[in-house]
CSV table of C-alpha atoms in Angstrom, one decimal:
chain,number,residue,atom,x,y,z
Z,1,UNK,CA,19.8,14.0,20.8
Z,2,UNK,CA,20.9,14.2,24.7
Z,3,UNK,CA,18.7,13.0,27.2
Z,4,UNK,CA,19.3,14.8,30.7
Z,5,UNK,CA,16.7,14.8,32.7
Z,6,UNK,CA,12.8,12.6,32.4
Z,7,UNK,CA,10.0,14.5,34.0
Z,8,UNK,CA,6.0,13.3,34.3
Z,9,UNK,CA,5.4,16.8,32.4
Z,10,UNK,CA,7.4,15.4,29.6
Z,11,UNK,CA,5.4,11.6,29.5
Z,12,UNK,CA,7.7,9.8,32.0
Z,13,UNK,CA,6.4,7.1,34.2
Z,14,UNK,CA,6.9,5.4,37.2
Z,15,UNK,CA,8.4,1.7,37.1
Z,16,UNK,CA,9.4,-0.9,39.7
Z,17,UNK,CA,12.4,-3.3,38.4
Z,18,UNK,CA,10.5,-7.0,39.0
Z,19,UNK,CA,13.3,-9.0,38.5
Z,20,UNK,CA,16.6,-10.6,40.6
Z,21,UNK,CA,20.6,-9.2,39.6
Z,22,UNK,CA,23.2,-11.1,40.3
Z,23,UNK,CA,26.3,-8.9,42.2
Z,24,UNK,CA,29.8,-8.6,42.5
Z,25,UNK,CA,32.0,-6.1,44.0
Z,26,UNK,CA,35.0,-4.5,41.9
Z,27,UNK,CA,38.3,-5.0,43.4
Z,28,UNK,CA,40.2,-1.9,40.7
Z,29,UNK,CA,38.8,0.4,39.1
Z,30,UNK,CA,37.8,0.0,35.2
Z,31,UNK,CA,35.7,0.3,32.9
Z,32,UNK,CA,32.4,-2.1,31.8
Z,33,UNK,CA,31.3,-2.5,28.6
Z,34,UNK,CA,27.5,-2.3,28.9
Z,35,UNK,CA,25.2,-2.5,25.8
Z,36,UNK,CA,24.7,1.1,25.3
Z,37,UNK,CA,29.0,1.9,26.2
Z,38,UNK,CA,31.3,2.2,28.2
Z,39,UNK,CA,31.2,3.0,31.8
Z,40,UNK,CA,33.9,3.5,34.3
Z,41,UNK,CA,33.9,1.9,37.9
Z,42,UNK,CA,35.6,2.1,40.8
Z,43,UNK,CA,36.9,-0.1,43.9
Z,44,UNK,CA,33.7,-1.1,45.9
Z,45,UNK,CA,31.0,-0.6,43.2
Z,46,UNK,CA,28.9,-2.8,42.6
Z,47,UNK,CA,29.1,-4.7,39.0
Z,48,UNK,CA,25.6,-6.2,38.3
Z,49,UNK,CA,24.3,-9.1,35.5
Z,50,UNK,CA,21.3,-8.6,33.9
Z,51,UNK,CA,18.9,-11.7,32.6
Z,52,UNK,CA,20.5,-11.5,29.4
Z,53,UNK,CA,23.7,-11.1,30.3
Z,54,UNK,CA,23.8,-7.7,30.6
Z,55,UNK,CA,26.5,-5.6,32.6
Z,56,UNK,CA,26.6,-2.4,34.3
Z,57,UNK,CA,28.4,-0.7,37.5
Z,58,UNK,CA,26.5,0.8,40.4
Z,59,UNK,CA,28.1,3.2,42.7
Z,60,UNK,CA,28.7,1.8,46.0
Z,61,UNK,CA,26.4,4.4,47.7
Z,62,UNK,CA,23.9,4.1,45.5
Z,63,UNK,CA,23.4,0.5,45.3
Z,64,UNK,CA,23.3,0.0,49.5
Z,65,UNK,CA,20.7,2.4,49.0
Z,66,UNK,CA,18.8,1.1,46.1
Z,67,UNK,CA,18.7,-3.1,46.2
Z,68,UNK,CA,18.4,-5.6,49.0
Z,69,UNK,CA,19.8,-8.9,49.4
Z,70,UNK,CA,17.8,-11.9,48.0
Z,71,UNK,CA,17.5,-13.9,51.5
Z,72,UNK,CA,18.6,-17.4,51.0
Z,73,UNK,CA,20.7,-16.6,47.5
Z,74,UNK,CA,24.4,-15.7,48.1
Z,75,UNK,CA,25.5,-12.6,45.7
Z,76,UNK,CA,21.2,-12.1,44.6
Z,77,UNK,CA,19.9,-8.7,44.7
Z,78,UNK,CA,16.8,-7.0,44.3
Z,79,UNK,CA,16.2,-2.8,43.3
Z,80,UNK,CA,13.5,-1.9,46.1
Z,81,UNK,CA,13.3,1.9,44.6
Z,82,UNK,CA,11.1,3.0,42.2
Z,83,UNK,CA,12.3,4.5,39.0
Z,84,UNK,CA,11.2,7.1,36.5
Z,85,UNK,CA,11.2,6.3,32.5
Z,86,UNK,CA,10.3,6.9,29.5
Z,87,UNK,CA,10.4,4.7,25.9
Z,88,UNK,CA,12.4,6.7,23.3
Z,89,UNK,CA,10.8,7.0,19.6
Z,90,UNK,CA,14.0,7.9,18.0
Z,91,UNK,CA,18.0,7.2,18.7
Z,92,UNK,CA,19.5,9.2,21.5
Z,93,UNK,CA,22.1,9.1,24.5
Z,94,UNK,CA,22.3,9.7,28.2
Z,95,UNK,CA,25.5,11.3,30.0
Z,96,UNK,CA,27.0,8.7,32.6
Z,97,UNK,CA,29.2,11.0,34.0
Z,98,UNK,CA,28.8,14.1,35.9
Z,99,UNK,CA,31.5,15.9,33.9
Z,100,UNK,CA,29.4,15.2,30.9
Z,101,UNK,CA,32.0,13.6,28.8
Z,102,UNK,CA,30.5,9.7,29.1
Z,103,UNK,CA,27.5,8.7,27.2
Z,104,UNK,CA,25.0,5.7,26.8
Z,105,UNK,CA,23.8,5.4,23.7
Z,106,UNK,CA,20.2,3.8,23.2
Z,107,UNK,CA,18.1,2.6,20.2
Z,108,UNK,CA,15.1,4.2,19.0
Z,109,UNK,CA,12.6,2.5,21.1
Z,110,UNK,CA,14.6,2.0,23.8
Z,111,UNK,CA,14.1,3.4,27.4
Z,112,UNK,CA,15.5,6.1,29.3
Z,113,UNK,CA,15.5,5.5,33.2
Z,114,UNK,CA,16.2,7.9,35.5
Z,115,UNK,CA,16.8,6.9,39.1
Z,116,UNK,CA,17.9,10.4,40.5
Z,117,UNK,CA,18.2,14.1,39.5
Z,118,UNK,CA,21.2,13.3,37.6
Z,119,UNK,CA,21.3,9.8,37.4
Z,120,UNK,CA,20.5,8.0,34.1
Z,121,UNK,CA,20.4,5.3,31.9
Z,122,UNK,CA,19.5,3.4,29.0
Z,123,UNK,CA,17.5,-0.1,29.0
Z,124,UNK,CA,17.2,-2.1,25.8
Z,125,UNK,CA,13.5,-1.7,24.9
Z,126,UNK,CA,12.9,-6.1,25.4
Z,127,UNK,CA,15.4,-6.3,28.3
Z,128,UNK,CA,13.4,-3.6,29.8
Z,129,UNK,CA,9.6,-5.2,29.2
Z,130,UNK,CA,11.2,-8.5,30.9
Z,131,UNK,CA,12.4,-6.5,33.9
Z,132,UNK,CA,9.9,-3.5,34.8
Z,133,UNK,CA,6.6,-3.3,35.8
Z,134,UNK,CA,4.2,0.3,36.2
Z,135,UNK,CA,4.3,1.6,39.8
Z,136,UNK,CA,1.9,3.9,41.9
Z,137,UNK,CA,4.2,5.7,43.7
Z,138,UNK,CA,7.2,8.0,42.2
Z,139,UNK,CA,9.9,9.1,44.4
Z,140,UNK,CA,10.5,12.6,44.8
Z,141,UNK,CA,14.3,12.3,43.9
Z,142,UNK,CA,13.3,11.1,41.0
Z,143,UNK,CA,11.8,13.9,39.9
Z,144,UNK,CA,13.3,17.4,41.9
Z,145,UNK,CA,11.8,19.6,44.1
Z,146,UNK,CA,8.1,21.1,42.7
Z,147,UNK,CA,8.0,23.8,40.6
Z,148,UNK,CA,6.7,26.8,41.7
Z,149,UNK,CA,3.7,28.9,40.0
């Protein structure tokens, strides 16, 4: 199945990332092989390296909004905004590109993570357990506008 949006109503919860990541910035356009599939990136986008050696790109404007440098550690950053996440008990896919032509694939037990409306990713269940903790706040830009009854 394809997951295109998470919501509190469907059981998703708010989490914050607790680990630092190493970041370089792309000098050319390219395609990065992540654990869950190939993801395109553009010049200037952030290329992140996680705790298990996993890599993923983040568009530069989103990166500048979501991450801050770690003081005294050149190239290291920490995520400063919460995400909406849900552990999925079956294999699934999430769209990566706006045209819906590129997908990431999650295994049963992996986490679907939403950083903003239309921005989904997949995080391996073991990496998620080491990298995230529950958050008490939920940003409205993750959920979208409230439903009107």
